[in-house]
Coordinates of C-alpha atoms in Angstrom, one line a residue:
M1 CA 12.4 -17.7 -4.3
V2 CA 13.2 -14.6 -2.2
D3 CA 11.7 -14.7 1.3
I4 CA 10.6 -11.2 2.2
K5 CA 11.4 -10.2 5.8
N6 CA 10.2 -6.6 5.7
L7 CA 7.1 -5.2 4.1
V8 CA 6.8 -1.4 3.5
I9 CA 3.6 0.1 2.2
L10 CA 3.6 3.6 0.6
G11 CA 0.6 5.2 -1.0
D12 CA -2.8 6.9 -0.5
S13 CA -6.3 6.2 0.8
M14 CA -6.6 2.7 -0.7
S15 CA -3.8 1.5 1.6
D16 CA -4.3 3.8 4.6
I17 CA -4.7 2.1 8.0
G18 CA -5.5 5.3 9.8
N19 CA -2.7 7.8 9.1
K20 CA -4.7 10.5 7.4
W21 CA -7.4 10.2 9.9
L22 CA -5.1 11.4 12.7
W23 CA -3.8 14.4 10.9
P24 CA -5.4 17.9 11.4
T25 CA -6.3 18.0 7.7
G26 CA -7.9 14.6 8.1
E27 CA -10.1 15.8 11.0
L28 CA -11.0 18.8 9.0
G29 CA -11.9 16.6 6.0
R30 CA -14.2 14.5 8.2
L31 CA -15.9 17.5 9.8
S32 CA -16.6 19.0 6.4
R33 CA -17.7 15.6 5.0
A34 CA -15.1 15.9 2.3
M35 CA -13.5 12.6 3.6
R36 CA -15.3 9.4 4.8
V37 CA -13.5 6.7 6.8
N38 CA -14.8 4.0 9.0
E39 CA -14.4 4.0 12.8
T40 CA -10.8 2.7 12.5
G41 CA -9.7 5.3 10.0
R42 CA -9.8 3.1 6.9
F43 CA -11.4 4.2 3.6
S44 CA -13.5 1.1 3.7
D45 CA -16.5 -0.5 5.5
G46 CA -14.0 -2.7 7.2
K47 CA -10.5 -3.9 6.2
N48 CA -8.5 -2.7 3.2
W49 CA -6.3 -4.7 1.0
T50 CA -3.2 -4.4 3.2
D51 CA -5.1 -5.8 6.1
F52 CA -5.8 -8.9 4.1
V53 CA -2.2 -9.3 3.1
V54 CA -1.2 -9.1 6.8
E55 CA -3.7 -11.8 7.8
W56 CA -2.9 -14.2 5.0
S57 CA 0.8 -13.9 5.4
T58 CA 1.1 -14.0 9.2
G59 CA -2.2 -15.2 10.8
E60 CA -2.4 -12.0 12.8
T61 CA -5.2 -9.5 12.3
L62 CA -5.1 -5.7 12.9
M63 CA -8.9 -5.5 12.8
W64 CA -10.0 -7.3 15.9
G65 CA -12.0 -7.0 19.1
N66 CA -13.6 -3.5 18.8
R67 CA -12.8 0.0 17.5
D68 CA -10.4 1.0 20.2
L69 CA -8.4 -2.2 20.0
A70 CA -8.1 -2.2 16.3
I71 CA -6.9 1.4 16.3
S72 CA -4.4 0.6 19.0
K73 CA -3.1 -2.5 17.2
S74 CA -2.8 -0.6 13.9
T75 CA -0.8 2.1 15.7
N76 CA 2.1 -0.4 16.0
Y77 CA 2.5 -0.4 12.2
R78 CA 2.1 3.3 11.3
T79 CA 5.7 4.0 12.0
L80 CA 8.8 1.7 11.8
S81 CA 10.0 0.8 15.3
G82 CA 10.7 -2.2 17.5
Y83 CA 7.0 -2.7 17.7
S84 CA 6.5 -3.2 14.0
V85 CA 6.8 -7.0 14.1
L86 CA 4.2 -9.6 13.1
G87 CA 4.6 -13.2 14.2
V88 CA 3.9 -15.8 11.5
E89 CA 1.5 -18.5 12.6
S90 CA 1.0 -21.9 10.8
W91 CA -2.0 -22.3 8.5
D92 CA -3.7 -24.8 10.9
R93 CA -4.3 -22.0 13.5
P94 CA -7.1 -19.5 13.1
V95 CA -6.4 -15.8 12.7
Q96 CA -5.0 -14.6 16.0
P97 CA -6.1 -11.4 17.8
K98 CA -2.8 -10.6 19.4
P99 CA -3.0 -7.5 21.7
P100 CA -0.8 -4.4 20.9
L101 CA 2.5 -4.3 22.7
D102 CA 2.5 -2.5 26.1
L103 CA 5.3 0.2 26.5
D104 CA 5.8 -0.5 30.2
E105 CA 6.2 -4.2 29.5
Y106 CA 8.7 -3.5 26.8
L107 CA 10.8 -1.2 28.9
Q108 CA 10.7 -3.8 31.8
M109 CA 11.9 -6.4 29.4
L110 CA 14.9 -4.2 28.3
E111 CA 15.7 -3.5 32.0
N112 CA 15.7 -7.3 32.8
E113 CA 18.0 -8.0 29.9
R114 CA 20.4 -5.2 31.1
K115 CA 20.5 -6.7 34.6
A116 CA 21.0 -10.2 33.3
K117 CA 24.1 -9.1 31.3
G118 CA 25.4 -7.4 34.4
K119 CA 25.4 -10.7 36.2
G120 CA 27.7 -12.5 33.7
K121 CA 24.9 -13.9 31.5
E122 CA 26.5 -12.9 28.2
K123 CA 27.1 -16.6 27.3
E124 CA 23.5 -17.5 27.9
D125 CA 22.5 -14.6 25.7
E126 CA 24.7 -15.9 23.0
E127 CA 23.2 -19.4 23.2
E128 CA 19.8 -17.8 23.1
E129 CA 20.7 -15.9 19.9
K130 CA 21.7 -19.2 18.3
K131 CA 18.3 -20.8 18.9
E132 CA 16.0 -20.8 15.9
K133 CA 13.6 -17.9 16.3
P134 CA 10.0 -18.2 15.1
P135 CA 9.4 -16.5 11.7
E136 CA 8.5 -12.9 11.8
I137 CA 7.8 -10.0 9.3
K138 CA 8.5 -6.4 10.0
Y139 CA 5.6 -4.5 8.7
V140 CA 5.1 -0.7 8.3
N141 CA 2.4 1.2 6.4
Y142 CA 2.9 4.9 5.7
A143 CA 0.1 5.3 3.2
M144 CA -2.0 8.4 3.7
G145 CA -5.3 9.3 2.3
G146 CA -5.1 12.4 0.0
S147 CA -1.4 11.8 -0.8
I148 CA -0.1 12.8 -4.3
V149 CA 3.1 11.9 -6.2
T150 CA 4.1 15.1 -7.7
T151 CA 5.7 17.9 -5.7
D152 CA 5.6 20.5 -8.4
W153 CA 2.1 21.5 -7.5
A154 CA 0.3 22.2 -4.2
P155 CA -3.5 22.1 -4.8
K156 CA -6.2 22.3 -2.1
F157 CA -4.2 24.7 0.0
G158 CA -1.8 22.1 1.2
A159 CA -4.5 19.6 2.2
L160 CA -2.8 16.9 0.1
T161 CA 0.4 15.4 1.4
Y162 CA 3.3 14.1 -0.7
L163 CA 4.7 10.5 -1.3
R164 CA 8.1 12.0 -0.8
G165 CA 7.2 12.7 2.8
Q166 CA 6.4 9.0 3.4
V167 CA 9.7 7.9 1.9
E168 CA 11.7 10.3 3.9
D169 CA 9.9 9.2 7.1
H170 CA 10.7 5.6 6.3
I171 CA 14.4 6.3 5.6
T172 CA 14.8 8.2 8.9
Q173 CA 13.1 5.4 10.9
R174 CA 15.0 2.7 9.0
E175 CA 18.3 4.4 10.0
M176 CA 17.2 4.8 13.6
L177 CA 16.7 1.0 13.8
G178 CA 20.2 0.4 12.3
K179 CA 21.2 -3.2 12.0
S180 CA 18.0 -4.5 13.4
F181 CA 16.3 -3.6 10.1
G182 CA 17.8 -5.8 7.4
G183 CA 17.2 -8.6 5.0
P184 CA 15.0 -8.7 1.8
T185 CA 12.6 -5.8 2.0
M186 CA 9.5 -5.4 -0.3
H187 CA 8.5 -1.7 -0.9
V188 CA 5.0 -1.5 -2.4
I189 CA 4.1 1.8 -4.0
W190 CA 0.4 2.4 -5.1
I191 CA -0.4 6.0 -5.6
G192 CA -1.5 8.5 -8.4
L193 CA -5.3 8.7 -8.5
N194 CA -5.3 11.8 -6.3
D195 CA -3.0 13.5 -8.8
F196 CA -5.4 13.1 -11.6
V197 CA -8.8 12.9 -9.9
T198 CA -8.6 15.0 -6.7
A199 CA -6.0 17.5 -8.0
L200 CA -7.2 17.2 -11.6
R201 CA -3.7 17.3 -13.0
P202 CA -4.1 17.7 -16.7
D203 CA -1.9 16.1 -19.4
Y204 CA 0.3 18.1 -21.8
D205 CA -1.5 19.7 -24.7
P206 CA 0.5 18.9 -27.9
A207 CA -1.1 22.0 -29.6
K208 CA 0.6 24.2 -27.0
T209 CA 3.7 22.2 -26.2
K210 CA 4.8 21.0 -29.7
S211 CA 8.1 19.5 -28.4
V212 CA 6.5 16.7 -26.4
P213 CA 7.4 13.1 -27.5
G214 CA 4.7 11.3 -29.4
T215 CA 5.3 8.1 -27.4
H216 CA 4.7 6.7 -23.9
E217 CA 8.3 5.5 -23.6
Y218 CA 9.7 6.8 -20.3
E219 CA 13.2 7.1 -21.7
S220 CA 12.1 9.5 -24.4
W221 CA 10.3 11.7 -21.8
L222 CA 13.4 11.7 -19.6
S223 CA 15.6 12.9 -22.5
W224 CA 12.9 15.5 -23.5
S225 CA 12.8 17.0 -19.9
T226 CA 16.5 17.6 -20.2
T227 CA 16.5 19.0 -23.7
Y228 CA 13.4 21.2 -23.2
P229 CA 13.5 22.3 -19.5
N230 CA 11.3 25.3 -20.2
D231 CA 8.5 23.1 -21.6
L232 CA 8.3 21.1 -18.3
V233 CA 5.3 23.1 -17.1
K234 CA 4.5 22.9 -13.5
G235 CA 1.3 21.0 -12.5
V236 CA 1.0 19.4 -16.0
G237 CA 1.6 16.0 -17.4
V238 CA 2.0 12.5 -16.2
F239 CA 5.8 12.4 -16.8
P240 CA 6.6 14.4 -13.6
A241 CA 4.5 11.9 -11.5
V242 CA 6.4 8.8 -13.0
A243 CA 9.8 10.7 -12.7
E244 CA 9.1 11.3 -9.0
I245 CA 8.5 7.6 -8.5
Q246 CA 11.8 6.8 -10.1
S247 CA 13.5 9.4 -7.9
L248 CA 12.0 8.0 -4.7
V249 CA 12.7 4.3 -5.5
E250 CA 16.4 5.3 -6.0
L251 CA 16.3 7.4 -2.8
I252 CA 15.3 4.3 -0.9
N253 CA 18.5 2.6 -2.3
T254 CA 20.8 5.2 -0.7
E255 CA 22.6 5.7 2.6
P256 CA 23.7 8.9 4.4
G257 CA 27.1 10.2 3.3
D258 CA 29.4 13.1 4.0
K259 CA 27.8 15.2 1.2
G260 CA 24.2 14.0 1.4
R261 CA 23.1 10.6 0.4
K262 CA 25.0 8.1 -1.6
P263 CA 24.0 4.8 -3.4
S264 CA 24.3 1.6 -1.3
V265 CA 25.3 -1.7 -2.8
A266 CA 23.9 -3.5 0.3
R267 CA 20.6 -1.7 0.0
R268 CA 20.3 -2.4 -3.7
N269 CA 20.8 -6.1 -3.0
D270 CA 18.1 -6.3 -0.3
N271 CA 15.6 -3.8 -1.7
H272 CA 12.7 -5.0 -3.9
F273 CA 9.9 -3.0 -5.3
I274 CA 6.3 -3.5 -6.6
L275 CA 4.6 -0.6 -8.3
I276 CA 0.9 -0.8 -8.8
D277 CA -0.8 1.0 -11.7
L278 CA -4.1 2.9 -11.4
P279 CA -7.6 1.3 -12.0
S280 CA -10.0 3.0 -14.4
V281 CA -12.1 5.8 -12.8
Y282 CA -15.1 4.0 -14.4
N283 CA -14.8 1.2 -11.8
A284 CA -16.0 3.7 -9.1
I285 CA -19.7 4.3 -9.0
R286 CA -19.4 8.1 -8.8
F287 CA -18.1 8.1 -12.4
M288 CA -20.8 5.7 -13.8
E289 CA -23.5 7.2 -16.0
G290 CA -26.9 6.8 -14.3
L291 CA -25.4 5.8 -11.0
G292 CA -22.8 8.4 -9.9
D293 CA -22.4 12.1 -9.1
P294 CA -23.1 14.3 -12.1
T295 CA -20.2 16.5 -11.2
F296 CA -17.7 13.6 -11.4
I297 CA -19.3 11.9 -14.4
S298 CA -18.6 15.0 -16.6
Q299 CA -14.9 14.8 -15.6
A300 CA -14.4 11.1 -16.3
Q301 CA -14.0 11.6 -20.1
S302 CA -10.9 13.9 -19.6
I303 CA -9.4 12.0 -16.6
E304 CA -9.4 8.5 -18.0
P305 CA -7.0 9.1 -20.9
V306 CA -4.5 10.7 -18.5
I307 CA -4.6 7.7 -16.2
R308 CA -4.0 5.4 -19.2
R309 CA -0.9 7.4 -20.1
Y310 CA 0.3 7.3 -16.6
N311 CA -0.1 3.4 -16.6
D312 CA 1.7 3.1 -19.9
M313 CA 4.6 5.3 -18.8
L314 CA 4.9 3.5 -15.4
E315 CA 5.1 0.2 -17.3
S316 CA 7.8 1.6 -19.5
L317 CA 9.8 2.7 -16.5
V318 CA 9.6 -0.7 -14.9
D319 CA 10.4 -2.6 -18.2
K320 CA 13.6 -0.6 -18.8
W321 CA 14.7 1.3 -15.7
P322 CA 17.4 3.9 -16.5
D323 CA 20.9 2.9 -15.5
G324 CA 22.3 4.6 -12.4
P325 CA 24.2 3.8 -9.2
A326 CA 21.0 3.8 -7.2
A327 CA 18.7 2.1 -9.7
P328 CA 17.1 -1.1 -8.5
K329 CA 18.8 -4.2 -9.6
Q330 CA 17.5 -6.1 -12.6
G331 CA 14.6 -8.3 -11.6
Q332 CA 14.0 -6.5 -8.3
V333 CA 11.3 -4.0 -9.5
H334 CA 7.9 -5.2 -10.8
L335 CA 4.6 -3.8 -12.0
V336 CA 1.3 -5.1 -10.9
R337 CA -1.3 -4.2 -13.5
M338 CA -4.2 -3.6 -11.1
S339 CA -6.0 -1.7 -13.9
A340 CA -6.4 -4.8 -16.0
W341 CA -7.4 -6.9 -13.1
M342 CA -10.1 -4.5 -11.9
D343 CA -11.4 -4.2 -15.5
Y344 CA -11.7 -8.0 -15.5
V345 CA -13.4 -8.1 -12.1
S346 CA -15.8 -5.3 -13.1
A347 CA -16.8 -7.2 -16.2
N348 CA -17.5 -10.3 -14.1
L349 CA -19.1 -8.9 -11.0
G350 CA -21.5 -11.8 -10.6
V351 CA -18.7 -14.4 -10.6
W352 CA -17.2 -12.6 -7.6
K353 CA -20.6 -12.2 -5.9
L354 CA -20.4 -8.4 -6.2
S355 CA -23.2 -6.0 -7.2
K356 CA -22.8 -2.6 -9.0
K357 CA -24.2 -0.6 -6.1
A358 CA -23.0 1.6 -3.3
Q359 CA -23.5 0.9 0.3
E360 CA -25.8 2.9 2.5
K361 CA -24.3 5.2 5.1
G362 CA -23.5 4.0 8.5
V363 CA -22.1 0.5 7.7
R364 CA -19.7 -0.4 10.5
P365 CA -16.8 -2.9 10.4
F366 CA -17.4 -6.4 11.6
Y367 CA -14.7 -7.5 14.1
N368 CA -14.0 -11.2 13.8
P369 CA -13.3 -12.2 16.5
G370 CA -15.1 -9.4 18.3
L371 CA -15.2 -8.7 22.0
H372 CA -18.5 -8.0 23.9
P373 CA -20.6 -6.1 23.2
E374 CA -19.6 -6.5 19.5
P375 CA -22.0 -9.0 17.7
A376 CA -20.9 -12.6 17.2
Q377 CA -22.4 -12.5 13.7
D378 CA -22.2 -9.7 11.2
P379 CA -25.5 -7.8 11.4
V380 CA -25.0 -6.2 8.0
P381 CA -26.7 -8.2 5.2
A382 CA -24.4 -10.0 2.8
D383 CA -25.9 -8.0 -0.1
M384 CA -24.8 -4.7 1.5
R385 CA -21.3 -6.0 2.3
R386 CA -20.7 -7.2 -1.3
R387 CA -21.5 -4.0 -3.0
I388 CA -18.6 -2.4 -5.0
T389 CA -18.2 0.9 -3.2
T390 CA -18.8 2.4 0.2
S391 CA -21.3 5.2 0.6
D392 CA -18.8 7.8 -0.6
L393 CA -19.2 6.3 -4.1
A394 CA -15.4 6.3 -4.5
H395 CA -13.7 3.7 -2.3
P396 CA -14.0 -0.1 -2.5
T397 CA -15.7 -2.2 0.1
E398 CA -13.9 -4.8 2.1
A399 CA -15.3 -7.4 -0.3
V400 CA -13.5 -5.7 -3.2
Y401 CA -10.3 -5.1 -1.2
A402 CA -10.1 -8.8 -0.6
I403 CA -10.1 -9.4 -4.4
I404 CA -7.5 -6.7 -4.9
A405 CA -5.3 -8.3 -2.2
R406 CA -5.8 -11.7 -3.7
Y407 CA -4.4 -10.5 -7.0
F408 CA -1.6 -8.7 -5.4
V409 CA -0.5 -11.9 -3.5
S410 CA -0.7 -13.9 -6.7
R411 CA 1.5 -11.5 -8.6
L412 CA 4.0 -11.4 -5.7
L413 CA 4.4 -15.2 -5.8
Q414 CA 4.6 -15.2 -9.6
E415 CA 7.5 -12.8 -9.4
G416 CA 9.4 -15.2 -7.2
Y417 CA 8.8 -14.1 -3.7
T418 CA 7.4 -15.7 -0.5
L419 CA 5.9 -13.7 2.4
G420 CA 5.5 -15.3 5.8
R421 CA 3.3 -18.4 5.3
L422 CA 2.4 -17.4 1.7
D423 CA 4.1 -19.4 -1.0
E424 CA 3.2 -21.2 -4.2
D425 CA 2.3 -24.4 -2.3
T426 CA 0.0 -22.9 0.3
W427 CA -1.7 -20.1 -1.5
P428 CA -3.9 -22.0 -4.0
D429 CA -5.6 -23.8 -1.1
H430 CA -6.1 -20.8 1.2
A431 CA -6.9 -18.1 -1.3
P432 CA -10.5 -16.8 -1.3
F433 CA -12.4 -17.9 -4.4
K434 CA -9.7 -20.5 -5.0
N435 CA -11.6 -22.0 -7.9
L436 CA -11.6 -18.7 -9.9
P437 CA -8.7 -17.4 -12.0
F438 CA -5.7 -15.9 -10.4
D439 CA -4.8 -13.8 -13.5
M440 CA -6.6 -12.4 -16.5
K441 CA -5.0 -14.8 -18.9
T442 CA -6.1 -18.0 -17.0

């Protein structure tokens, strides 16, 4: 088993803990009602799936107290810094609402350490270093609502940001931390729906581009893009999206050099990756006949096949990653087929106590534990909480995000990893719906 020490989230609205909300385009989106988030900036009525992973793996919660405290706490984990540390508590303790770090307190701590060393306390410091430290996880979440994978097209007048920007931010911040950021690191990449739903990126038309391969195998498309560069039309096809993911994974495996960036053996040894495929658009109410928005329903028939091709090609990339000096090591890149899992959940909504409805507008997060004057018990009826989408008809509710996170954790463990207090021994007893299947095959 590999014990993950650093967790890096890269993606779009499904994983966003308030990044888009803070951007000028996010503010514009909220004012124009083109984007709906809750009062903490999440595309949910409460937590999203990454919040559950944090709670289950560490015992800490980012969504606690009230709106202002939850936002402040989440800010520690929107960029990688000395603050991006989660302490791991034992399972016998309740989820802990730890306050965000105070900058003045942190600076005073550094000053005290400097003075102590000036008084000949180096030996004491060395002894302190030798003591067993409590388990910790460095956590950073760069995901931003509206992000797309492909950089060969800029729809919506630049309102959509790029995955590459998240990766570049991470690399810069990682290098600033230097040796204090090390050890097994899991990078989770879940993105792509905006490329095909929001940006309406079409697939290649074989009638117009006759050279395209008749297969979903990624290697064939990689070869084709080299042989027929003029046919690689901008803004078209799923191949550029998957090729960008390959490029960014390998960029993460590099270090700065004299002539740009160069592959790093040390990074390759410590870096691990989980790619998550895209759920069917038909799992969102706005695409459901008789329930959704007529504008989106008419698009679903053309969008769904493109998403399936993306998933197939992404799986092909993971199964046989092209050789290269910065390619991830064998067994260190994995695919989570969230598409199949969400199809399974959608076909069994009653088992998961979910209903095929959208929430009404105005449903607020419930902070547990909450600080006065927040209610001690959730005032929102259970029926409203356990609907499948929020009032925007597009994003999952907290109840669905918990089931998404549950599957992610199960797959993480199946691939041979542990994360904080999550391992094969503890997970079955503490997972929500522990008596229900953890995989479609069960």
